[in-house]
JSON list of N, CA and C in Angstrom, two decimals:
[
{"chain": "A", "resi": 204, "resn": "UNK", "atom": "N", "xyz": [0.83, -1.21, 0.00]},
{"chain": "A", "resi": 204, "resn": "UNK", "atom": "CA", "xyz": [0.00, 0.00, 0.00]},
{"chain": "A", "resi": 204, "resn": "UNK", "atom": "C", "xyz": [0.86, 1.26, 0.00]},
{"chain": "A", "resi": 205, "resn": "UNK", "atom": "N", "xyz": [-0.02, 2.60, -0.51]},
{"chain": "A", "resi": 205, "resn": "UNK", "atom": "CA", "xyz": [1.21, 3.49, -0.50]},
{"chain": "A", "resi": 205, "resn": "UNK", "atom": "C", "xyz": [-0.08, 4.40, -0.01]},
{"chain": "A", "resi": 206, "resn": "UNK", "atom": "N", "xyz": [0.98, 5.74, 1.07]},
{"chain": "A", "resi": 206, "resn": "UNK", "atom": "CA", "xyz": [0.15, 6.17, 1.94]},
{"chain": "A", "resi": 206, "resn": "UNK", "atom": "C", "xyz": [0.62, 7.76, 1.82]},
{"chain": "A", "resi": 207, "resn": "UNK", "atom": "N", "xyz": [-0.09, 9.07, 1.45]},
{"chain": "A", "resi": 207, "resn": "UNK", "atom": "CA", "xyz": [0.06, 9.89, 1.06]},
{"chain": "A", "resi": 207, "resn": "UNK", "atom": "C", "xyz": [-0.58, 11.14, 1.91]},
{"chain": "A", "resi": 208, "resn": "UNK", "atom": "N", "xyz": [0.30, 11.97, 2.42]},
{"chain": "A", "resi": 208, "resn": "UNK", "atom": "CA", "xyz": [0.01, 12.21, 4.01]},
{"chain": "A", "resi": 208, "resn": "UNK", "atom": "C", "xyz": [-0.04, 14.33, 3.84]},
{"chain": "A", "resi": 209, "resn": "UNK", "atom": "N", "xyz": [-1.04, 14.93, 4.08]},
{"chain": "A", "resi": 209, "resn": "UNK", "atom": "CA", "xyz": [-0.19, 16.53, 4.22]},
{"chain": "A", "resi": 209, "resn": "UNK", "atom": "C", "xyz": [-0.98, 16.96, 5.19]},
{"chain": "A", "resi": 210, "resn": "UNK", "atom": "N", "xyz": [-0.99, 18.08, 5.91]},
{"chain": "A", "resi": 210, "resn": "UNK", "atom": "CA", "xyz": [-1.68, 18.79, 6.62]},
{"chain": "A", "resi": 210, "resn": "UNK", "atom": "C", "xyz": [-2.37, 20.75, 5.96]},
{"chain": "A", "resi": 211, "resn": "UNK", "atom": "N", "xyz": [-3.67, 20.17, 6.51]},
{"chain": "A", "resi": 211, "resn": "UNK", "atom": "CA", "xyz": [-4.69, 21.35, 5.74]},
{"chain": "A", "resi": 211, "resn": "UNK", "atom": "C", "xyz": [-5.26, 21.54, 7.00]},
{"chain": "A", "resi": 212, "resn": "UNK", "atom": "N", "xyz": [-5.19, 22.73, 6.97]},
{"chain": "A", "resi": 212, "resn": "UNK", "atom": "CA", "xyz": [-5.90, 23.91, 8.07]},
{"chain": "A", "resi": 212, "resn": "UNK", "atom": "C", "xyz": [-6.97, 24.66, 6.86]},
{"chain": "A", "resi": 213, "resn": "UNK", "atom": "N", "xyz": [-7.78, 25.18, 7.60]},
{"chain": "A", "resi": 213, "resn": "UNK", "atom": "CA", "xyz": [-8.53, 26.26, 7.04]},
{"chain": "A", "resi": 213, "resn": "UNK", "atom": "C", "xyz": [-10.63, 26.61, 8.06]},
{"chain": "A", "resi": 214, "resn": "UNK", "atom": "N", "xyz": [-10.59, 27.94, 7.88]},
{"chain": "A", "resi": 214, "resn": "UNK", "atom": "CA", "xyz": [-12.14, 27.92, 8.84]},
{"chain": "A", "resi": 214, "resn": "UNK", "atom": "C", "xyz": [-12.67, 28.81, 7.36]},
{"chain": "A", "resi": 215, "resn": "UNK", "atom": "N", "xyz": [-13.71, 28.04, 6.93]},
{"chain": "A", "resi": 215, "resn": "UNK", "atom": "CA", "xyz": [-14.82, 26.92, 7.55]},
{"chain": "A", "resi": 215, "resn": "UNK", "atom": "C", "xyz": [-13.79, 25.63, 7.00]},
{"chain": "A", "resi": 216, "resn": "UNK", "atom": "N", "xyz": [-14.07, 24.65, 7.48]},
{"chain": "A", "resi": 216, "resn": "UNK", "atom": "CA", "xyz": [-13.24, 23.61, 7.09]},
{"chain": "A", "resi": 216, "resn": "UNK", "atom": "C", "xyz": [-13.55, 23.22, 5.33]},
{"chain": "A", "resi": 217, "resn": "UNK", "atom": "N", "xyz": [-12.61, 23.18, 4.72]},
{"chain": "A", "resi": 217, "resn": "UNK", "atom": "CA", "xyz": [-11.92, 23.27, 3.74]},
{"chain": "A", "resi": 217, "resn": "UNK", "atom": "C", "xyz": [-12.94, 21.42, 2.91]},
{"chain": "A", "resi": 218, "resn": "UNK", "atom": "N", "xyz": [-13.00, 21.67, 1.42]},
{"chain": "A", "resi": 218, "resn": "UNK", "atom": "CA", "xyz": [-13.90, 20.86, 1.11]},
{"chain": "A", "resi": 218, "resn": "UNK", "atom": "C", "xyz": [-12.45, 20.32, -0.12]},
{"chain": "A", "resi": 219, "resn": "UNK", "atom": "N", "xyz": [-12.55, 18.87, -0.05]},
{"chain": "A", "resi": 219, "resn": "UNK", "atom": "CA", "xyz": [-11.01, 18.35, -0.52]},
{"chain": "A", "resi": 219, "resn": "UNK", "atom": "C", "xyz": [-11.51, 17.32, -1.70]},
{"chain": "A", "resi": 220, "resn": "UNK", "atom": "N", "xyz": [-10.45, 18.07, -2.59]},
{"chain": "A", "resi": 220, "resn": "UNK", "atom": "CA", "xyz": [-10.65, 16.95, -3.70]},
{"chain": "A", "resi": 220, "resn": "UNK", "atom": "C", "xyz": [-9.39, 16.15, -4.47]},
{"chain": "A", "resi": 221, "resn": "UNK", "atom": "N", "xyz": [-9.06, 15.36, -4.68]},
{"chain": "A", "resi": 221, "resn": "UNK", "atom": "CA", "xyz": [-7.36, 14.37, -4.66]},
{"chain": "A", "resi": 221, "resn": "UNK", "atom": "C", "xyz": [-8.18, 14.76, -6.75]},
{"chain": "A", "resi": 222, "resn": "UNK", "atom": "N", "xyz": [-7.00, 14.54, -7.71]},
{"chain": "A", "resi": 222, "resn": "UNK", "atom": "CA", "xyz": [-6.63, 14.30, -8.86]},
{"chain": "A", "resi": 222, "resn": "UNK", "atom": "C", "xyz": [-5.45, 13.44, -8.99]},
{"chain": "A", "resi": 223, "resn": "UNK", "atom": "N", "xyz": [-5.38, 13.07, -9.76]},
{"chain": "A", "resi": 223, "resn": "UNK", "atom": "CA", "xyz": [-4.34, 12.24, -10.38]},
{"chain": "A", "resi": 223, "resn": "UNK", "atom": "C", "xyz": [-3.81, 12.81, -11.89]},
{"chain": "A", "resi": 224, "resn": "UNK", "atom": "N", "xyz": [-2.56, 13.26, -12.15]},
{"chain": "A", "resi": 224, "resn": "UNK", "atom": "CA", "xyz": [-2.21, 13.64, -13.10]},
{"chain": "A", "resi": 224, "resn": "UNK", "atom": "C", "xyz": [-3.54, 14.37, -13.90]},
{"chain": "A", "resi": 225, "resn": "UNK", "atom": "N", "xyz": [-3.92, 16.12, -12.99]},
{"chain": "A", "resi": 225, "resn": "UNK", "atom": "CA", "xyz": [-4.71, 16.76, -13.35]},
{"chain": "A", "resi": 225, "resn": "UNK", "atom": "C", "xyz": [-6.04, 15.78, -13.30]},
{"chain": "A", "resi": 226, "resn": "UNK", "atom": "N", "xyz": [-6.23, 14.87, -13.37]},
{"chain": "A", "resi": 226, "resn": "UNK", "atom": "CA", "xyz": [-7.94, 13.76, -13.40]},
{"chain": "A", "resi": 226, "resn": "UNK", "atom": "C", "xyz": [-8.54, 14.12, -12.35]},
{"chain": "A", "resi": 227, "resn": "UNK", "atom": "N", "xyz": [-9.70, 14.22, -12.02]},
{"chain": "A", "resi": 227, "resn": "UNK", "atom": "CA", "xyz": [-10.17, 13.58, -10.87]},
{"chain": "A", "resi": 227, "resn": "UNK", "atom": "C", "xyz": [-9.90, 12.53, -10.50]},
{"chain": "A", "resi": 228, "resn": "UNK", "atom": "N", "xyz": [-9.83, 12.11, -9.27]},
{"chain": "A", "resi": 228, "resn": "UNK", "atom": "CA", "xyz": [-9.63, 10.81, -8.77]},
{"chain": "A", "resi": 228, "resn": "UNK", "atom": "C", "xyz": [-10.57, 9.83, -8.87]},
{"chain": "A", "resi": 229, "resn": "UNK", "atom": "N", "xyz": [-10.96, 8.64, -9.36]},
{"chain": "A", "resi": 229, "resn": "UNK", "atom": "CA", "xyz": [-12.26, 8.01, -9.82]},
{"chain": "A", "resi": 229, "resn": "UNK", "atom": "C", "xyz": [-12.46, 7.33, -8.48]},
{"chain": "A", "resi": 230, "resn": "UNK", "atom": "N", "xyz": [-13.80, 7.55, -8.18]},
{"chain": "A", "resi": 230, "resn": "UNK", "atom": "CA", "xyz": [-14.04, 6.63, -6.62]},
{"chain": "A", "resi": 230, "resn": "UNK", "atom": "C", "xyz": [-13.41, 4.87, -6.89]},
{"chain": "A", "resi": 231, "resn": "UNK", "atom": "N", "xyz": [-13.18, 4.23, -6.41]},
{"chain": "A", "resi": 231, "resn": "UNK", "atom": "CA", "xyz": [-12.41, 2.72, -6.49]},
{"chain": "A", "resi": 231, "resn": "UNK", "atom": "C", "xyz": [-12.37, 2.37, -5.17]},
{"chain": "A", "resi": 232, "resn": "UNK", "atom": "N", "xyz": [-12.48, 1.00, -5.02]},
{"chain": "A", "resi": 232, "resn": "UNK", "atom": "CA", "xyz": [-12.09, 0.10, -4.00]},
{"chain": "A", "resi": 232, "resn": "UNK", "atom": "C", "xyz": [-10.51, 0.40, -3.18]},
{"chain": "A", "resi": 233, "resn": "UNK", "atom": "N", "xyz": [-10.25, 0.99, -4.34]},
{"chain": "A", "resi": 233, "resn": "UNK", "atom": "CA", "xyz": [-8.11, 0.80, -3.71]},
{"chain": "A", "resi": 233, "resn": "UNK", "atom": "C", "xyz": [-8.05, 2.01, -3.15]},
{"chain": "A", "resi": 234, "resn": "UNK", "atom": "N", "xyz": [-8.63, 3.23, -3.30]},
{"chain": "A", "resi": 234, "resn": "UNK", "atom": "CA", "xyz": [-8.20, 4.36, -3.30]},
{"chain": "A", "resi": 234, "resn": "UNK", "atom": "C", "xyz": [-9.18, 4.69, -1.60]},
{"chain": "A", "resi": 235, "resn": "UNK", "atom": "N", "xyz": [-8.24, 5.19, -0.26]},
{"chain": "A", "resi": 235, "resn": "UNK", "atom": "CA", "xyz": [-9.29, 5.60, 0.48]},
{"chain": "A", "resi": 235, "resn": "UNK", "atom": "C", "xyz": [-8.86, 6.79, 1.11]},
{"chain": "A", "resi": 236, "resn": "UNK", "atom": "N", "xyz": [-9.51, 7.93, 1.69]},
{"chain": "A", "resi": 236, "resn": "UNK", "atom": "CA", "xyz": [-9.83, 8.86, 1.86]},
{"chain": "A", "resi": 236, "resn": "UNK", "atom": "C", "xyz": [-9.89, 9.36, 3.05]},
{"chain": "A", "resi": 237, "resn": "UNK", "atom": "N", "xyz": [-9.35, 10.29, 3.62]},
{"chain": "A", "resi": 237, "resn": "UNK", "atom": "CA", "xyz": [-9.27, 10.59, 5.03]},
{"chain": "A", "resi": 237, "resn": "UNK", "atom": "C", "xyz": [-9.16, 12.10, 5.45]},
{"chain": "A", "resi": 238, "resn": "UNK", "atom": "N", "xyz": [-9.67, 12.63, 6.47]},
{"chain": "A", "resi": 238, "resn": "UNK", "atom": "CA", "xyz": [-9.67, 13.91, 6.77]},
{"chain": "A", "resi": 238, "resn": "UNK", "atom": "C", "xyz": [-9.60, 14.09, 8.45]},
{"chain": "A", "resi": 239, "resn": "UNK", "atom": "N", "xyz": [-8.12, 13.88, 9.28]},
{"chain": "A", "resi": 239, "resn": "UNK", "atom": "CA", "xyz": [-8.35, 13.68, 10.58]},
{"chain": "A", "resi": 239, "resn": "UNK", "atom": "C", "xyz": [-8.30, 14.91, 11.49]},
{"chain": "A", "resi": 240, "resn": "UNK", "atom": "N", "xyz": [-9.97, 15.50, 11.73]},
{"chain": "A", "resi": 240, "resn": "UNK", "atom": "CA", "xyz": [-9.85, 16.57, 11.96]},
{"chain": "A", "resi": 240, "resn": "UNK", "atom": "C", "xyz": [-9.26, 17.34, 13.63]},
{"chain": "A", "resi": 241, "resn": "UNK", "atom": "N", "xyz": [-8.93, 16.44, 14.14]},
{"chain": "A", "resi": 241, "resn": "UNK", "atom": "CA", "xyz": [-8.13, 16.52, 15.36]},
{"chain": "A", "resi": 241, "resn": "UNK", "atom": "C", "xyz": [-6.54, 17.14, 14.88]},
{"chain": "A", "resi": 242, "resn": "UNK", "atom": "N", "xyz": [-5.98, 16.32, 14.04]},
{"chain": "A", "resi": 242, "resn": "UNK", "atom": "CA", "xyz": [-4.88, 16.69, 13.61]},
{"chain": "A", "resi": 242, "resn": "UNK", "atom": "C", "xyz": [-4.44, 17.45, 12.29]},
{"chain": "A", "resi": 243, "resn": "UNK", "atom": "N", "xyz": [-5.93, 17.69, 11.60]},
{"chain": "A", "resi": 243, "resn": "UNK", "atom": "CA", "xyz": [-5.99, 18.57, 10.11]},
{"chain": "A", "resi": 243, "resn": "UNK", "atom": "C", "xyz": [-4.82, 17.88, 9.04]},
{"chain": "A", "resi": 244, "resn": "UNK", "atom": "N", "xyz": [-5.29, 16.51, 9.49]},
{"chain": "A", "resi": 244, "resn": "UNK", "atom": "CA", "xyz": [-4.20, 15.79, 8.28]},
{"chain": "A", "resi": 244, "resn": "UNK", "atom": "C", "xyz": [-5.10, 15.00, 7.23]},
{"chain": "A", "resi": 245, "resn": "UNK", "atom": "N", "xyz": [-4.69, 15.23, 6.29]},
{"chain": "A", "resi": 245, "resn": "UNK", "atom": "CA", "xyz": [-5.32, 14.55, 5.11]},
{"chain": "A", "resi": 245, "resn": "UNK", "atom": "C", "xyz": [-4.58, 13.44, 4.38]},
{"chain": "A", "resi": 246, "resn": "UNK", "atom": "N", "xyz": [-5.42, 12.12, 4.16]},
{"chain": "A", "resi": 246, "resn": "UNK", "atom": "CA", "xyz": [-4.68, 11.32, 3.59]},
{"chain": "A", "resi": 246, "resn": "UNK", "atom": "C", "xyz": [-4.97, 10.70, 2.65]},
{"chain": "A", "resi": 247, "resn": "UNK", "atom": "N", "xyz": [-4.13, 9.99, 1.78]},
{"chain": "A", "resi": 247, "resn": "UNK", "atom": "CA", "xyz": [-5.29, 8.84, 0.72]},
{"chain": "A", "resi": 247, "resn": "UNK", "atom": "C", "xyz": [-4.03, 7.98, 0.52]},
{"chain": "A", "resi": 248, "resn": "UNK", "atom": "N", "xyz": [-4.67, 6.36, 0.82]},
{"chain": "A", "resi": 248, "resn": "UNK", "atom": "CA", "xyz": [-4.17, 5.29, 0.76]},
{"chain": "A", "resi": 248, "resn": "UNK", "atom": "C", "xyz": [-4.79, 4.48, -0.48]},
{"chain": "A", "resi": 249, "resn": "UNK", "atom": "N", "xyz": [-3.56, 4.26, -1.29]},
{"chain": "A", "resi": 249, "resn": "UNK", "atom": "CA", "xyz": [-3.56, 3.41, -2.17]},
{"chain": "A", "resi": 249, "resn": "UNK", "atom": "C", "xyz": [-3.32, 1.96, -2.18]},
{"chain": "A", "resi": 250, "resn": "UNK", "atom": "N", "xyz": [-4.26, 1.21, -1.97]},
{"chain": "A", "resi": 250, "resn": "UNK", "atom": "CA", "xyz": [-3.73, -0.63, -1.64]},
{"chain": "A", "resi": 250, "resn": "UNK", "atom": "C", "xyz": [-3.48, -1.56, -2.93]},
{"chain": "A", "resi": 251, "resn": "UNK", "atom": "N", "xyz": [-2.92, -2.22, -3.03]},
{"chain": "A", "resi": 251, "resn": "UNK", "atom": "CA", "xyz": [-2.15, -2.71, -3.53]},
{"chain": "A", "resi": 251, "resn": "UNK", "atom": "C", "xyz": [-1.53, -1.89, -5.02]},
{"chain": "A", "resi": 252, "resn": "UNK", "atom": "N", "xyz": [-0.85, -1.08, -4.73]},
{"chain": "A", "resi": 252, "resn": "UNK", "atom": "CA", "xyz": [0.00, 0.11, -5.97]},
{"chain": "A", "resi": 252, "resn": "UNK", "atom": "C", "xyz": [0.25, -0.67, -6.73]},
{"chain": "A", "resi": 253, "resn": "UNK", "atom": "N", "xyz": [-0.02, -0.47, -7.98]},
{"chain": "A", "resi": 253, "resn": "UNK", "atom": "CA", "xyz": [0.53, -1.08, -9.37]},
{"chain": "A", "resi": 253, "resn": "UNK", "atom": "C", "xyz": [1.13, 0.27, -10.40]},
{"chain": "A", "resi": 254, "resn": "UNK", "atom": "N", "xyz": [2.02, -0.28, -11.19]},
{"chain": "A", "resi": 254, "resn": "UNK", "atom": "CA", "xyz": [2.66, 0.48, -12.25]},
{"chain": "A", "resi": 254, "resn": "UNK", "atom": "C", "xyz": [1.62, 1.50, -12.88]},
{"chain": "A", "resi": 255, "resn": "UNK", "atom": "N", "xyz": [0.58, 1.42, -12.59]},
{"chain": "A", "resi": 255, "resn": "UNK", "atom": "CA", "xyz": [-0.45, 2.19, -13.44]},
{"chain": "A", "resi": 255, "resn": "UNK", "atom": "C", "xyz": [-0.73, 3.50, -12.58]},
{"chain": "A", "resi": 256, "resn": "UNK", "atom": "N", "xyz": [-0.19, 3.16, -10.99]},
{"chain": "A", "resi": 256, "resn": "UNK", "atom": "CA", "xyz": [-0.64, 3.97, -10.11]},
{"chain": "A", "resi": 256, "resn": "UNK", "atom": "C", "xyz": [0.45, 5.42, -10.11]},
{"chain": "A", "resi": 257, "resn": "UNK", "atom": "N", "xyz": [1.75, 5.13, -10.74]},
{"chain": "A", "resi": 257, "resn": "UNK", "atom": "CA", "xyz": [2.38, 6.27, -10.74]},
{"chain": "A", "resi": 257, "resn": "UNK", "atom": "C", "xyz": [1.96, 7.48, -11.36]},
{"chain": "A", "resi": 258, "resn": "UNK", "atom": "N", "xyz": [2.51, 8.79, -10.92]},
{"chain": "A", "resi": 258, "resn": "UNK", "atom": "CA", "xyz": [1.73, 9.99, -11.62]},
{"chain": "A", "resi": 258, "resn": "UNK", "atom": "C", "xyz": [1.41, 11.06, -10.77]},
{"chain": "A", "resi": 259, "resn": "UNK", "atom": "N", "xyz": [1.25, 12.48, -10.79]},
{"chain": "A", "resi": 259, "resn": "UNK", "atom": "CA", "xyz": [1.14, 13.09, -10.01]},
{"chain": "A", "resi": 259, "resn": "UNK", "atom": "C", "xyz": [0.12, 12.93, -8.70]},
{"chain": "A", "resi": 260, "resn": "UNK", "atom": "N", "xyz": [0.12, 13.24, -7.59]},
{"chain": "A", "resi": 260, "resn": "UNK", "atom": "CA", "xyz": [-1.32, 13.13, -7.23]},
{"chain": "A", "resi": 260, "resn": "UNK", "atom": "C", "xyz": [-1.46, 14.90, -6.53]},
{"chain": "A", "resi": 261, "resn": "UNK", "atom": "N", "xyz": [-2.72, 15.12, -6.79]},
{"chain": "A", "resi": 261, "resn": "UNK", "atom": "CA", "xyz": [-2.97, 16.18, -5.82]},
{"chain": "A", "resi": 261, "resn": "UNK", "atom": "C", "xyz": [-4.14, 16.71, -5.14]},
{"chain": "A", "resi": 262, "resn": "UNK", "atom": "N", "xyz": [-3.95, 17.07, -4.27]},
{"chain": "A", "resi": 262, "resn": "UNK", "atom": "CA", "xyz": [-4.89, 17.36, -3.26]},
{"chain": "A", "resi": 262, "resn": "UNK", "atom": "C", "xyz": [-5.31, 18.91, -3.52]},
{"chain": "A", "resi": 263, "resn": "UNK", "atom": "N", "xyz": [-6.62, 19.33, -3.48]},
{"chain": "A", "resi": 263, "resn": "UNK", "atom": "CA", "xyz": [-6.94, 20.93, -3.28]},
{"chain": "A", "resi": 263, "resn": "UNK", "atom": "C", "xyz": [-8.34, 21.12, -2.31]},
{"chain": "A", "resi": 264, "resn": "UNK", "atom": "N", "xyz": [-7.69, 22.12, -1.68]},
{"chain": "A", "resi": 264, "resn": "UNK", "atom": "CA", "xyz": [-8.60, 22.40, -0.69]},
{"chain": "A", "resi": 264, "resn": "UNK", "atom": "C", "xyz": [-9.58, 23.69, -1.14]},
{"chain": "A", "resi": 265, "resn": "UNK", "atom": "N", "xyz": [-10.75, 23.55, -0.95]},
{"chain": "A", "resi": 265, "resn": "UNK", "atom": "CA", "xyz": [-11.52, 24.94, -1.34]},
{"chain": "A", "resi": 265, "resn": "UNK", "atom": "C", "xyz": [-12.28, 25.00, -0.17]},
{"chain": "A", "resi": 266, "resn": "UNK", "atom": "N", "xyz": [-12.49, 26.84, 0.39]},
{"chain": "A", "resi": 266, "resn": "UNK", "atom": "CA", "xyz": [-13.47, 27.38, 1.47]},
{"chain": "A", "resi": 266, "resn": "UNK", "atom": "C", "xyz": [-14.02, 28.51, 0.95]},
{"chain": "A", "resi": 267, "resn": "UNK", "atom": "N", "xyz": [-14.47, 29.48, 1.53]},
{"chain": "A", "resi": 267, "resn": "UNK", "atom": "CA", "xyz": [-15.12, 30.86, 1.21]},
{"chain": "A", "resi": 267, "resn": "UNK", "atom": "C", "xyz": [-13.82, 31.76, 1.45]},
{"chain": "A", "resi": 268, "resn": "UNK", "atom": "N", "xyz": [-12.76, 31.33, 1.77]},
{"chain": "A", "resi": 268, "resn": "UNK", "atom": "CA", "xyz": [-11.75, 31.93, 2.12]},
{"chain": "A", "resi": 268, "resn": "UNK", "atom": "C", "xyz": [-10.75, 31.98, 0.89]},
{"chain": "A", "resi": 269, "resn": "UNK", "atom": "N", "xyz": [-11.21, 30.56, -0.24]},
{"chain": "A", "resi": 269, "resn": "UNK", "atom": "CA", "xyz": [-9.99, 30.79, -1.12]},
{"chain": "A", "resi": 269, "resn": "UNK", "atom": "C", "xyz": [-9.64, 29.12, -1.55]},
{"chain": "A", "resi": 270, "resn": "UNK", "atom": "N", "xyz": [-8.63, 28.80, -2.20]},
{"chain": "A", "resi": 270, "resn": "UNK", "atom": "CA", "xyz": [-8.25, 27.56, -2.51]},
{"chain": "A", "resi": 270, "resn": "UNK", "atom": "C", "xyz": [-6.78, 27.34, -2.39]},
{"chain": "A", "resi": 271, "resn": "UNK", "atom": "N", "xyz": [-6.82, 26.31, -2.37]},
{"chain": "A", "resi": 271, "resn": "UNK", "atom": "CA", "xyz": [-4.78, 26.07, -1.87]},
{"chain": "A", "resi": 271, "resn": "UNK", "atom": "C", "xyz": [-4.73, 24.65, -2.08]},
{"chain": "A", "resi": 272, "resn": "UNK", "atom": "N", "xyz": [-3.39, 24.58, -3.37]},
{"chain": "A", "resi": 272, "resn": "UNK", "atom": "CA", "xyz": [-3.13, 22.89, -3.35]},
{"chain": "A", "resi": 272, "resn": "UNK", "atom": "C", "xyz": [-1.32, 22.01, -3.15]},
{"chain": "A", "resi": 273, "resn": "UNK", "atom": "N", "xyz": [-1.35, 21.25, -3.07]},
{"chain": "A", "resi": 273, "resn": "UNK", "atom": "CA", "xyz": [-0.14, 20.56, -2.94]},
{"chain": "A", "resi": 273, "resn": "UNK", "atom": "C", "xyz": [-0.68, 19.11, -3.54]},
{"chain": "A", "resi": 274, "resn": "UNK", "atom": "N", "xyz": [0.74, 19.11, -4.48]},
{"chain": "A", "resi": 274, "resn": "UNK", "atom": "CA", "xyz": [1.01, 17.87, -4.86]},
{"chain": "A", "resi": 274, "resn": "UNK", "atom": "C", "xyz": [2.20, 17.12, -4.57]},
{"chain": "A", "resi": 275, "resn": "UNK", "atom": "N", "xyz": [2.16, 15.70, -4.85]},
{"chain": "A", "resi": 275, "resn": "UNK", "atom": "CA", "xyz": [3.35, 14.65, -4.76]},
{"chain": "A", "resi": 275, "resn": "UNK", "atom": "C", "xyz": [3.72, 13.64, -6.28]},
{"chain": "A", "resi": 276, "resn": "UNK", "atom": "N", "xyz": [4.74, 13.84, -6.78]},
{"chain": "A", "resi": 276, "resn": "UNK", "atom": "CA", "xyz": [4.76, 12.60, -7.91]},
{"chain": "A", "resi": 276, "resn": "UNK", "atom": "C", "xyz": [5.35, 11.23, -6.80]},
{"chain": "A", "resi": 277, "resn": "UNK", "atom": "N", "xyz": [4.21, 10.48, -7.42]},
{"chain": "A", "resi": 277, "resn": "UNK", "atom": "CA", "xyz": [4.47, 8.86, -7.13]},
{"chain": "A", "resi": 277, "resn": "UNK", "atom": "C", "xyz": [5.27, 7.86, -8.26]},
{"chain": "A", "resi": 278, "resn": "UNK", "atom": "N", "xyz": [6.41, 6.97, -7.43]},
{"chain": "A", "resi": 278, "resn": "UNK", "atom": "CA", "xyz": [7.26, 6.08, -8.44]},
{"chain": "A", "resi": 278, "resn": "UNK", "atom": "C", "xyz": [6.40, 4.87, -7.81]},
{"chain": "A", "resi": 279, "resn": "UNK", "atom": "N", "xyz": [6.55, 4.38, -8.55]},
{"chain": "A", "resi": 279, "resn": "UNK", "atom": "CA", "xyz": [6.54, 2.65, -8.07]},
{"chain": "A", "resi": 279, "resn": "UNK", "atom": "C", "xyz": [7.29, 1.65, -8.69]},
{"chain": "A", "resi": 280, "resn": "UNK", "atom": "N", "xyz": [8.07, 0.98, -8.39]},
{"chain": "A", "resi": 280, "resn": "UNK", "atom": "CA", "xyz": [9.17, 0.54, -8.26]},
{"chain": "A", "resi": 280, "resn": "UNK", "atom": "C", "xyz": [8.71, -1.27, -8.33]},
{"chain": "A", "resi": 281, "resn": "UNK", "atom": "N", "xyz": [8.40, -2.11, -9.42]},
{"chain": "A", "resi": 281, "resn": "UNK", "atom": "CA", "xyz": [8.20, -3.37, -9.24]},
{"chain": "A", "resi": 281, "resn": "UNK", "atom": "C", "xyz": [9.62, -4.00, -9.12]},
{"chain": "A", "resi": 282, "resn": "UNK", "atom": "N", "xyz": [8.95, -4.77, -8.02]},
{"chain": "A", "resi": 282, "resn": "UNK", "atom": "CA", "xyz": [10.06, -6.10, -7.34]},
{"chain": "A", "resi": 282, "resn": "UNK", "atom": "C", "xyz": [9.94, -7.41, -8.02]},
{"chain": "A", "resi": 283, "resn": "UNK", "atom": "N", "xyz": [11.02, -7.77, -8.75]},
{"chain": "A", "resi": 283, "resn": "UNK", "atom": "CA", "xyz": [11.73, -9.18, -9.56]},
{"chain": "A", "resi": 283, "resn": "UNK", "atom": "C", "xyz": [11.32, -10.07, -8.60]},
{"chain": "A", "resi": 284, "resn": "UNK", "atom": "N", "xyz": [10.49, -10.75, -9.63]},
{"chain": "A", "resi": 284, "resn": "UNK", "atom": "CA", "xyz": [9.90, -12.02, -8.72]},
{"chain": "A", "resi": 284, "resn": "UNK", "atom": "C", "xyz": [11.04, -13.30, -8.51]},
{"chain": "A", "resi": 285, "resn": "UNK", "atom": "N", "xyz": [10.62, -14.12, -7.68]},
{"chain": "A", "resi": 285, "resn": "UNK", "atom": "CA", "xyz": [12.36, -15.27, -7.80]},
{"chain": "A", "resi": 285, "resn": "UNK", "atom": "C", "xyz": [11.65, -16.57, -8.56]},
{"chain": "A", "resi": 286, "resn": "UNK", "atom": "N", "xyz": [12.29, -16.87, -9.19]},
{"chain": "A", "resi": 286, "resn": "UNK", "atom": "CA", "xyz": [11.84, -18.66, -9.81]},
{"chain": "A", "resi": 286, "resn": "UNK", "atom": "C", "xyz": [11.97, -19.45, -8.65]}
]
């Protein structure tokens, strides 16, 4: 799994949307979603990452106050299976 972590502040609390290389993020089984508002951390876990999963990802936050985003490029790295 690969686990993708930032922290977002904002009043009124901030309405969040993840893309993938500019996309929206398509709702899916693999992909899950988090907003821990004790600690204003936002996350999205990807389970079982495949080669398809690399690519920008990004997060943007929108309020009445304004919008603000951060992104991460993801590698994924397949492991040589053994005979």
């Amino acid at each position: 799994p690969v686990l993708l972590a930032c922290k977002i502040e904002g009043q009124p609390r901030p309405k969040l949307t993840w893309f993938k290389d500019s996309i929206l993020l398509p709702a899916a089984n693999r992909y899950t979603t988090n907003y821990d508002l004790s600690t204003n951390v936002v996350t999205l876990k990807i389970d079982n990452a495949q080669m398809n999963d690399l690519g920008t990802y990004t997060v943007l936050a929108e309020n009445d106050a304004g919008r603000d985003q951060t992104f991460c490029t993801l590698f994924v790295q397949q492991i040589p299976g053994i005979d």
